[in-house]
């Protein structure tokens, strides 16, 4: 359920033009815990399967792990320790190269394609309506009104398709 919710969150952040720098998998049992007892061994195996799904769901994004802890990190010192354990040698401020959330491409002198990043979106959940100079895009119950660039305001929409995590209009 948590991985599915993270995918939905990525879709909705993309809908609103936000880029995601990475994914944090928290409360992860270390692999060595599998040797301690059957209960932890079961959790380690279940988490291993989920972490594989996370890697497939968020290609190109770094995935950091935070170890299972007895208590939630509260306070600056605890959060700094969590960051040090999660990022290890990675730079949490490094710029991750991800495609632009909104791209307008000129195909010919009078033809354009506008695409919006919507990773994990499904066609049945997407609605698209043009209202004047705006394109109103709805994914599930979340709506965004996109002001069309001036070059597209005079254009007539001929169709839309959702492919490879992008809505192309």
Short mmCIF file of N, CA and C in Angstrom, two decimals:
data_model
loop_
_atom_site.label_atom_id
_atom_site.label_comp_id
_atom_site.label_asym_id
_atom_site.label_seq_id
_atom_site.Cartn_x
_atom_site.Cartn_y
_atom_site.Cartn_z
N UNK A 1 0.82 -1.19 0.00
CA UNK A 1 0.00 0.00 0.00
C UNK A 1 0.87 1.26 0.00
N UNK A 2 1.96 1.22 0.75
CA UNK A 2 2.82 2.41 0.85
C UNK A 2 3.49 2.70 -0.49
N UNK A 3 3.92 1.68 -1.20
CA UNK A 3 4.56 1.89 -2.50
C UNK A 3 3.55 2.44 -3.50
N UNK A 4 2.34 1.91 -3.48
CA UNK A 4 1.29 2.43 -4.37
C UNK A 4 0.99 3.89 -4.06
N UNK A 5 0.96 4.25 -2.79
CA UNK A 5 0.71 5.63 -2.39
C UNK A 5 1.86 6.54 -2.83
N UNK A 6 3.08 6.04 -2.77
CA UNK A 6 4.24 6.82 -3.23
C UNK A 6 4.16 7.06 -4.74
N UNK A 7 3.70 6.06 -5.49
CA UNK A 7 3.53 6.24 -6.94
C UNK A 7 2.46 7.30 -7.22
N UNK A 8 1.33 7.23 -6.50
CA UNK A 8 0.27 8.24 -6.68
C UNK A 8 0.80 9.64 -6.35
N UNK A 9 1.60 9.73 -5.29
CA UNK A 9 2.16 11.02 -4.90
C UNK A 9 3.08 11.56 -5.99
N UNK A 10 3.89 10.70 -6.59
CA UNK A 10 4.76 11.13 -7.69
C UNK A 10 3.92 11.65 -8.86
N UNK A 11 2.84 10.96 -9.18
CA UNK A 11 1.96 11.40 -10.26
C UNK A 11 1.40 12.79 -9.97
N UNK A 12 0.90 12.99 -8.75
CA UNK A 12 0.27 14.26 -8.42
C UNK A 12 1.28 15.39 -8.29
N UNK A 13 2.47 15.10 -7.78
CA UNK A 13 3.51 16.13 -7.76
C UNK A 13 3.86 16.54 -9.19
N UNK A 14 3.96 15.57 -10.08
CA UNK A 14 4.25 15.86 -11.48
C UNK A 14 3.14 16.67 -12.12
N UNK A 15 1.89 16.34 -11.80
CA UNK A 15 0.76 17.10 -12.32
C UNK A 15 0.90 18.58 -12.02
N UNK A 16 1.40 18.90 -10.84
CA UNK A 16 1.53 20.29 -10.42
C UNK A 16 2.91 20.88 -10.73
N UNK A 17 3.72 20.15 -11.50
CA UNK A 17 4.98 20.70 -11.96
C UNK A 17 6.15 20.54 -11.02
N UNK A 18 6.02 19.73 -9.99
CA UNK A 18 7.12 19.53 -9.04
C UNK A 18 8.00 18.36 -9.50
N UNK A 19 9.29 18.52 -9.32
CA UNK A 19 10.23 17.44 -9.61
C UNK A 19 10.56 16.72 -8.31
N UNK A 20 10.83 15.44 -8.42
CA UNK A 20 11.19 14.63 -7.26
C UNK A 20 12.66 14.28 -7.37
N UNK A 21 13.41 14.49 -6.26
CA UNK A 21 14.86 14.27 -6.26
C UNK A 21 15.25 12.85 -5.92
N UNK A 22 14.39 12.14 -5.19
CA UNK A 22 14.74 10.80 -4.77
C UNK A 22 13.65 10.22 -3.90
N UNK A 23 13.87 9.00 -3.47
CA UNK A 23 12.90 8.27 -2.66
C UNK A 23 13.60 7.79 -1.40
N UNK A 24 12.94 7.94 -0.27
CA UNK A 24 13.46 7.43 1.00
C UNK A 24 12.59 6.26 1.42
N UNK A 25 13.21 5.11 1.54
CA UNK A 25 12.53 3.92 2.08
C UNK A 25 12.90 3.86 3.55
N UNK A 26 11.90 4.04 4.41
CA UNK A 26 12.22 4.09 5.83
C UNK A 26 11.79 2.82 6.56
N UNK A 27 12.33 2.68 7.76
CA UNK A 27 12.05 1.55 8.64
C UNK A 27 12.43 0.21 7.99
N UNK A 28 13.60 0.20 7.36
CA UNK A 28 14.08 -0.99 6.67
C UNK A 28 14.96 -1.80 7.61
N UNK A 29 14.64 -3.09 7.74
CA UNK A 29 15.48 -3.98 8.54
C UNK A 29 16.76 -4.27 7.77
N UNK A 30 17.91 -4.21 8.42
CA UNK A 30 19.16 -4.59 7.74
C UNK A 30 19.12 -6.07 7.36
N UNK A 31 19.79 -6.44 6.25
CA UNK A 31 19.81 -7.83 5.81
C UNK A 31 20.31 -8.77 6.90
N UNK A 32 21.23 -8.33 7.73
CA UNK A 32 21.78 -9.17 8.79
C UNK A 32 20.73 -9.59 9.81
N UNK A 33 19.61 -8.86 9.90
CA UNK A 33 18.56 -9.21 10.85
C UNK A 33 17.89 -10.53 10.49
N UNK A 34 18.02 -10.95 9.25
CA UNK A 34 17.40 -12.21 8.84
C UNK A 34 18.02 -13.39 9.58
N UNK A 35 19.23 -13.23 10.06
CA UNK A 35 19.92 -14.32 10.75
C UNK A 35 19.49 -14.44 12.21
N UNK A 36 18.81 -13.43 12.73
CA UNK A 36 18.51 -13.40 14.16
C UNK A 36 17.32 -14.27 14.54
N UNK A 37 16.22 -14.15 13.86
CA UNK A 37 15.04 -14.96 14.18
C UNK A 37 14.09 -15.01 12.98
N UNK A 38 13.14 -15.92 13.03
CA UNK A 38 12.21 -16.11 11.92
C UNK A 38 11.33 -14.91 11.65
N UNK A 39 10.92 -14.21 12.70
CA UNK A 39 10.04 -13.05 12.53
C UNK A 39 10.73 -11.97 11.70
N UNK A 40 11.98 -11.64 12.09
CA UNK A 40 12.71 -10.61 11.35
C UNK A 40 13.10 -11.10 9.95
N UNK A 41 13.39 -12.39 9.84
CA UNK A 41 13.73 -12.94 8.52
C UNK A 41 12.56 -12.75 7.55
N UNK A 42 11.34 -12.95 8.05
CA UNK A 42 10.15 -12.73 7.22
C UNK A 42 10.02 -11.28 6.79
N UNK A 43 10.28 -10.36 7.71
CA UNK A 43 10.21 -8.94 7.38
C UNK A 43 11.28 -8.54 6.38
N UNK A 44 12.50 -9.07 6.58
CA UNK A 44 13.59 -8.75 5.65
C UNK A 44 13.23 -9.20 4.24
N UNK A 45 12.67 -10.40 4.11
CA UNK A 45 12.29 -10.91 2.79
C UNK A 45 11.16 -10.09 2.18
N UNK A 46 10.14 -9.75 2.98
CA UNK A 46 9.03 -8.94 2.48
C UNK A 46 9.53 -7.56 2.04
N UNK A 47 10.41 -6.98 2.83
CA UNK A 47 10.95 -5.67 2.47
C UNK A 47 11.83 -5.75 1.22
N UNK A 48 12.56 -6.82 1.06
CA UNK A 48 13.39 -6.98 -0.12
C UNK A 48 12.51 -6.94 -1.38
N UNK A 49 11.38 -7.64 -1.34
CA UNK A 49 10.46 -7.64 -2.48
C UNK A 49 9.90 -6.24 -2.74
N UNK A 50 9.54 -5.54 -1.68
CA UNK A 50 9.00 -4.19 -1.83
C UNK A 50 10.06 -3.23 -2.37
N UNK A 51 11.30 -3.37 -1.90
CA UNK A 51 12.38 -2.51 -2.38
C UNK A 51 12.67 -2.74 -3.86
N UNK A 52 12.49 -3.98 -4.32
CA UNK A 52 12.62 -4.25 -5.76
C UNK A 52 11.51 -3.53 -6.53
N UNK A 53 10.30 -3.53 -5.98
CA UNK A 53 9.19 -2.82 -6.63
C UNK A 53 9.43 -1.31 -6.63
N UNK A 54 10.01 -0.80 -5.55
CA UNK A 54 10.35 0.62 -5.48
C UNK A 54 11.35 0.98 -6.58
N UNK A 55 12.37 0.14 -6.76
CA UNK A 55 13.38 0.40 -7.80
C UNK A 55 12.76 0.44 -9.18
N UNK A 56 11.80 -0.45 -9.44
CA UNK A 56 11.12 -0.49 -10.74
C UNK A 56 10.18 0.71 -10.90
N UNK A 57 9.55 1.12 -9.80
CA UNK A 57 8.56 2.20 -9.85
C UNK A 57 9.17 3.59 -10.02
N UNK A 58 10.42 3.75 -9.60
CA UNK A 58 11.04 5.07 -9.62
C UNK A 58 12.40 5.02 -10.33
N UNK A 59 12.39 4.61 -11.61
CA UNK A 59 13.67 4.50 -12.32
C UNK A 59 14.34 5.86 -12.46
N UNK A 60 15.64 5.86 -12.34
CA UNK A 60 16.40 7.10 -12.50
C UNK A 60 16.50 7.94 -11.23
N UNK A 61 15.72 7.59 -10.22
CA UNK A 61 15.79 8.34 -8.96
C UNK A 61 16.62 7.56 -7.94
N UNK A 62 17.44 8.27 -7.17
CA UNK A 62 18.16 7.58 -6.11
C UNK A 62 17.17 7.10 -5.04
N UNK A 63 17.47 5.95 -4.46
CA UNK A 63 16.64 5.41 -3.39
C UNK A 63 17.52 5.26 -2.16
N UNK A 64 17.18 6.03 -1.14
CA UNK A 64 17.93 5.98 0.11
C UNK A 64 17.14 5.17 1.12
N UNK A 65 17.85 4.47 1.98
CA UNK A 65 17.20 3.64 3.00
C UNK A 65 17.53 4.17 4.38
N UNK A 66 16.52 4.19 5.22
CA UNK A 66 16.77 4.48 6.63
C UNK A 66 16.41 3.23 7.42
N UNK A 67 17.27 2.89 8.34
CA UNK A 67 17.10 1.65 9.10
C UNK A 67 15.93 1.76 10.09
N UNK A 68 15.35 0.61 10.37
CA UNK A 68 14.29 0.53 11.38
C UNK A 68 14.88 0.97 12.71
N UNK A 69 14.18 1.83 13.41
CA UNK A 69 14.65 2.33 14.71
C UNK A 69 13.54 2.13 15.74
N UNK A 70 13.93 2.05 16.99
CA UNK A 70 12.98 1.83 18.06
C UNK A 70 12.07 3.03 18.29
N UNK A 71 12.55 4.22 17.91
CA UNK A 71 11.75 5.43 18.13
C UNK A 71 11.85 6.34 16.91
N UNK A 72 10.86 7.21 16.77
CA UNK A 72 10.87 8.19 15.69
C UNK A 72 11.97 9.22 15.94
N UNK A 73 12.62 9.71 14.88
CA UNK A 73 13.64 10.74 15.08
C UNK A 73 12.98 12.08 15.42
N UNK A 74 13.24 12.57 16.60
CA UNK A 74 12.67 13.84 17.05
C UNK A 74 13.82 14.76 17.46
N UNK A 75 13.82 15.95 16.92
CA UNK A 75 14.87 16.91 17.25
C UNK A 75 15.95 16.95 16.20
N UNK A 76 16.70 18.02 16.23
CA UNK A 76 17.73 18.27 15.23
C UNK A 76 18.81 17.18 15.23
N UNK A 77 19.29 16.79 16.39
CA UNK A 77 20.36 15.78 16.46
C UNK A 77 19.89 14.45 15.88
N UNK A 78 18.68 14.03 16.22
CA UNK A 78 18.15 12.76 15.72
C UNK A 78 17.94 12.81 14.20
N UNK A 79 17.47 13.94 13.69
CA UNK A 79 17.27 14.08 12.25
C UNK A 79 18.61 14.13 11.51
N UNK A 80 19.61 14.77 12.10
CA UNK A 80 20.94 14.80 11.48
C UNK A 80 21.53 13.39 11.42
N UNK A 81 21.33 12.61 12.47
CA UNK A 81 21.81 11.23 12.48
C UNK A 81 21.07 10.38 11.45
N UNK A 82 19.76 10.57 11.32
CA UNK A 82 18.98 9.86 10.31
C UNK A 82 19.50 10.19 8.91
N UNK A 83 19.75 11.47 8.65
CA UNK A 83 20.27 11.88 7.34
C UNK A 83 21.64 11.26 7.08
N UNK A 84 22.51 11.26 8.07
CA UNK A 84 23.85 10.69 7.89
C UNK A 84 23.76 9.20 7.59
N UNK A 85 22.87 8.50 8.25
CA UNK A 85 22.72 7.06 8.02
C UNK A 85 22.04 6.77 6.68
N UNK A 86 21.13 7.63 6.26
CA UNK A 86 20.38 7.39 5.02
C UNK A 86 21.19 7.74 3.78
N UNK A 87 21.83 8.91 3.79
CA UNK A 87 22.53 9.38 2.60
C UNK A 87 23.93 8.78 2.48
N UNK A 88 24.51 8.34 3.57
CA UNK A 88 25.86 7.77 3.61
C UNK A 88 26.81 8.69 2.86
N UNK A 89 27.26 8.31 1.66
CA UNK A 89 28.21 9.13 0.89
C UNK A 89 27.54 9.99 -0.17
N UNK A 90 26.23 9.88 -0.34
CA UNK A 90 25.52 10.68 -1.34
C UNK A 90 25.35 12.11 -0.87
N UNK A 91 25.27 13.01 -1.82
CA UNK A 91 25.01 14.42 -1.52
C UNK A 91 23.51 14.66 -1.63
N UNK A 92 22.84 14.94 -0.51
CA UNK A 92 21.38 15.13 -0.58
C UNK A 92 20.98 16.38 -1.37
N UNK A 93 21.93 17.26 -1.65
CA UNK A 93 21.63 18.48 -2.40
C UNK A 93 22.03 18.36 -3.87
N UNK A 94 22.48 17.19 -4.28
CA UNK A 94 22.87 17.00 -5.68
C UNK A 94 21.64 17.14 -6.57
N UNK A 95 21.84 17.73 -7.72
CA UNK A 95 20.75 17.91 -8.67
C UNK A 95 20.55 16.60 -9.44
N UNK A 96 19.33 16.12 -9.41
CA UNK A 96 18.98 14.90 -10.13
C UNK A 96 18.38 15.31 -11.46
N UNK A 97 18.88 14.74 -12.52
CA UNK A 97 18.40 15.08 -13.85
C UNK A 97 17.11 14.31 -14.13
N UNK A 98 16.01 15.04 -14.20
CA UNK A 98 14.72 14.45 -14.55
C UNK A 98 14.13 15.26 -15.70
N UNK A 99 13.29 14.64 -16.51
CA UNK A 99 12.68 15.39 -17.63
C UNK A 99 11.83 16.55 -17.11
N UNK A 100 11.76 17.60 -17.91
CA UNK A 100 10.91 18.74 -17.54
C UNK A 100 9.47 18.27 -17.37
N UNK A 101 8.77 18.80 -16.35
CA UNK A 101 7.38 18.39 -16.15
C UNK A 101 6.46 18.81 -17.30
N UNK A 102 6.79 19.92 -17.96
CA UNK A 102 5.97 20.43 -19.07
C UNK A 102 6.91 20.77 -20.23
N UNK A 103 6.65 20.17 -21.38
CA UNK A 103 7.48 20.39 -22.56
C UNK A 103 6.58 20.75 -23.74
N UNK A 104 6.97 21.79 -24.48
CA UNK A 104 6.28 22.14 -25.73
C UNK A 104 7.29 21.97 -26.86
N UNK A 105 6.93 21.15 -27.84
CA UNK A 105 7.80 20.89 -28.98
C UNK A 105 7.12 21.38 -30.26
N UNK A 106 7.90 22.01 -31.11
CA UNK A 106 7.39 22.44 -32.41
C UNK A 106 7.65 21.29 -33.39
N UNK A 107 6.59 20.76 -33.98
CA UNK A 107 6.70 19.65 -34.93
C UNK A 107 6.86 20.19 -36.34
N UNK A 108 6.11 21.24 -36.67
CA UNK A 108 6.21 21.91 -37.97
C UNK A 108 5.84 23.37 -37.75
N UNK A 109 5.72 24.13 -38.81
CA UNK A 109 5.44 25.57 -38.65
C UNK A 109 4.11 25.85 -37.96
N UNK A 110 3.16 24.93 -38.08
CA UNK A 110 1.86 25.16 -37.45
C UNK A 110 1.40 23.98 -36.59
N UNK A 111 2.34 23.16 -36.17
CA UNK A 111 1.97 22.00 -35.36
C UNK A 111 2.90 21.90 -34.15
N UNK A 112 2.28 21.74 -32.97
CA UNK A 112 3.02 21.64 -31.72
C UNK A 112 2.52 20.42 -30.94
N UNK A 113 3.37 19.93 -30.06
CA UNK A 113 2.97 18.90 -29.10
C UNK A 113 3.37 19.40 -27.71
N UNK A 114 2.40 19.46 -26.84
CA UNK A 114 2.67 19.79 -25.44
C UNK A 114 2.56 18.50 -24.65
N UNK A 115 3.56 18.25 -23.80
CA UNK A 115 3.50 17.04 -22.99
C UNK A 115 3.70 17.39 -21.52
N UNK A 116 2.96 16.67 -20.70
CA UNK A 116 2.99 16.86 -19.24
C UNK A 116 3.38 15.53 -18.61
N UNK A 117 4.36 15.57 -17.71
CA UNK A 117 4.78 14.36 -17.02
C UNK A 117 3.68 13.89 -16.08
N UNK A 118 3.26 12.65 -16.25
CA UNK A 118 2.27 12.02 -15.36
C UNK A 118 2.67 10.56 -15.12
N UNK A 119 3.82 10.34 -14.47
CA UNK A 119 4.25 8.96 -14.26
C UNK A 119 3.21 8.17 -13.46
N UNK A 120 2.99 6.96 -13.86
CA UNK A 120 2.07 6.01 -13.21
C UNK A 120 0.59 6.35 -13.39
N UNK A 121 0.27 7.42 -14.12
CA UNK A 121 -1.14 7.74 -14.35
C UNK A 121 -1.74 6.70 -15.29
N UNK A 122 -3.01 6.43 -15.11
CA UNK A 122 -3.73 5.52 -16.00
C UNK A 122 -4.79 6.31 -16.76
N UNK A 123 -5.02 5.92 -17.99
CA UNK A 123 -5.93 6.66 -18.87
C UNK A 123 -7.30 6.88 -18.24
N UNK A 124 -7.81 5.89 -17.56
CA UNK A 124 -9.16 6.01 -16.97
C UNK A 124 -9.23 7.09 -15.88
N UNK A 125 -8.08 7.51 -15.36
CA UNK A 125 -8.04 8.51 -14.28
C UNK A 125 -7.76 9.92 -14.78
N UNK A 126 -7.56 10.08 -16.10
CA UNK A 126 -7.15 11.37 -16.65
C UNK A 126 -8.28 11.99 -17.46
N UNK A 127 -8.57 13.27 -17.19
CA UNK A 127 -9.54 14.04 -17.97
C UNK A 127 -8.86 15.32 -18.45
N UNK A 128 -9.20 15.72 -19.66
CA UNK A 128 -8.57 16.89 -20.26
C UNK A 128 -9.65 17.72 -20.94
N UNK A 129 -9.68 19.02 -20.62
CA UNK A 129 -10.66 19.93 -21.21
C UNK A 129 -9.96 21.25 -21.51
N UNK A 130 -10.31 21.83 -22.65
CA UNK A 130 -9.79 23.16 -22.96
C UNK A 130 -10.86 24.17 -22.61
N UNK A 131 -10.47 25.20 -21.85
CA UNK A 131 -11.36 26.31 -21.50
C UNK A 131 -10.64 27.59 -21.89
N UNK A 132 -11.02 28.14 -23.02
CA UNK A 132 -10.38 29.37 -23.50
C UNK A 132 -8.90 29.13 -23.76
N UNK A 133 -8.07 29.89 -23.07
CA UNK A 133 -6.62 29.78 -23.24
C UNK A 133 -5.98 28.87 -22.19
N UNK A 134 -6.80 28.10 -21.52
CA UNK A 134 -6.30 27.18 -20.50
C UNK A 134 -6.61 25.73 -20.87
N UNK A 135 -5.75 24.86 -20.41
CA UNK A 135 -5.97 23.43 -20.53
C UNK A 135 -6.20 22.94 -19.11
N UNK A 136 -7.36 22.37 -18.84
CA UNK A 136 -7.68 21.89 -17.50
C UNK A 136 -7.44 20.38 -17.48
N UNK A 137 -6.51 19.98 -16.64
CA UNK A 137 -6.09 18.59 -16.55
C UNK A 137 -6.47 18.05 -15.18
N UNK A 138 -7.21 16.94 -15.18
CA UNK A 138 -7.63 16.31 -13.93
C UNK A 138 -7.08 14.89 -13.89
N UNK A 139 -6.46 14.55 -12.78
CA UNK A 139 -5.98 13.19 -12.54
C UNK A 139 -6.61 12.76 -11.22
N UNK A 140 -7.44 11.71 -11.31
CA UNK A 140 -8.27 11.29 -10.17
C UNK A 140 -9.08 12.50 -9.74
N UNK A 141 -8.95 12.96 -8.52
CA UNK A 141 -9.74 14.11 -8.08
C UNK A 141 -8.91 15.38 -8.01
N UNK A 142 -7.70 15.36 -8.56
CA UNK A 142 -6.81 16.52 -8.50
C UNK A 142 -6.80 17.22 -9.85
N UNK A 143 -6.94 18.55 -9.80
CA UNK A 143 -7.08 19.33 -11.03
C UNK A 143 -6.02 20.42 -11.09
N UNK A 144 -5.53 20.63 -12.30
CA UNK A 144 -4.60 21.73 -12.55
C UNK A 144 -5.02 22.43 -13.82
N UNK A 145 -5.03 23.75 -13.76
CA UNK A 145 -5.32 24.56 -14.93
C UNK A 145 -3.99 25.08 -15.47
N UNK A 146 -3.70 24.70 -16.71
CA UNK A 146 -2.45 25.11 -17.35
C UNK A 146 -2.73 26.23 -18.34
N UNK A 147 -2.13 27.38 -18.12
CA UNK A 147 -2.26 28.47 -19.08
C UNK A 147 -1.44 28.09 -20.31
N UNK A 148 -2.08 28.05 -21.45
CA UNK A 148 -1.39 27.67 -22.68
C UNK A 148 -0.40 28.77 -23.08
N UNK A 149 0.81 28.38 -23.49
CA UNK A 149 1.73 29.38 -24.01
C UNK A 149 1.10 30.10 -25.21
N UNK A 150 1.51 31.32 -25.46
CA UNK A 150 0.87 32.12 -26.53
C UNK A 150 0.91 31.40 -27.87
N UNK A 151 1.96 30.67 -28.16
CA UNK A 151 2.04 29.95 -29.44
C UNK A 151 0.96 28.88 -29.56
N UNK A 152 0.48 28.37 -28.44
CA UNK A 152 -0.53 27.31 -28.48
C UNK A 152 -1.96 27.83 -28.34
N UNK A 153 -2.12 29.08 -27.95
CA UNK A 153 -3.47 29.61 -27.74
C UNK A 153 -4.28 29.64 -29.03
N UNK A 154 -3.62 29.77 -30.16
CA UNK A 154 -4.33 29.83 -31.46
C UNK A 154 -4.52 28.44 -32.05
N UNK A 155 -3.93 27.42 -31.43
CA UNK A 155 -3.99 26.07 -31.98
C UNK A 155 -5.28 25.36 -31.59
N UNK A 156 -5.65 24.39 -32.42
CA UNK A 156 -6.79 23.53 -32.16
C UNK A 156 -6.25 22.17 -31.74
N UNK A 157 -6.74 21.66 -30.64
CA UNK A 157 -6.28 20.34 -30.18
C UNK A 157 -6.83 19.25 -31.07
N UNK A 158 -5.96 18.34 -31.50
CA UNK A 158 -6.38 17.25 -32.37
C UNK A 158 -6.44 15.91 -31.65
N UNK A 159 -5.99 15.88 -30.41
CA UNK A 159 -6.03 14.63 -29.68
C UNK A 159 -5.03 14.63 -28.54
N UNK A 160 -5.13 13.58 -27.75
CA UNK A 160 -4.23 13.43 -26.61
C UNK A 160 -3.96 11.95 -26.41
N UNK A 161 -2.78 11.65 -25.89
CA UNK A 161 -2.41 10.26 -25.62
C UNK A 161 -1.51 10.21 -24.39
N UNK A 162 -1.70 9.18 -23.59
CA UNK A 162 -0.89 8.97 -22.40
C UNK A 162 0.04 7.79 -22.71
N UNK A 163 1.34 8.12 -22.83
CA UNK A 163 2.34 7.07 -23.14
C UNK A 163 3.61 7.34 -22.37
N UNK A 164 4.21 6.28 -21.88
CA UNK A 164 5.51 6.37 -21.22
C UNK A 164 5.55 7.42 -20.13
N UNK A 165 4.47 7.53 -19.37
CA UNK A 165 4.44 8.46 -18.25
C UNK A 165 4.26 9.92 -18.61
N UNK A 166 3.85 10.20 -19.85
CA UNK A 166 3.61 11.58 -20.27
C UNK A 166 2.30 11.68 -21.03
N UNK A 167 1.56 12.74 -20.75
CA UNK A 167 0.35 13.05 -21.52
C UNK A 167 0.77 13.97 -22.64
N UNK A 168 0.53 13.55 -23.88
CA UNK A 168 0.89 14.36 -25.05
C UNK A 168 -0.37 14.88 -25.70
N UNK A 169 -0.42 16.20 -25.90
CA UNK A 169 -1.58 16.86 -26.50
C UNK A 169 -1.14 17.56 -27.77
#
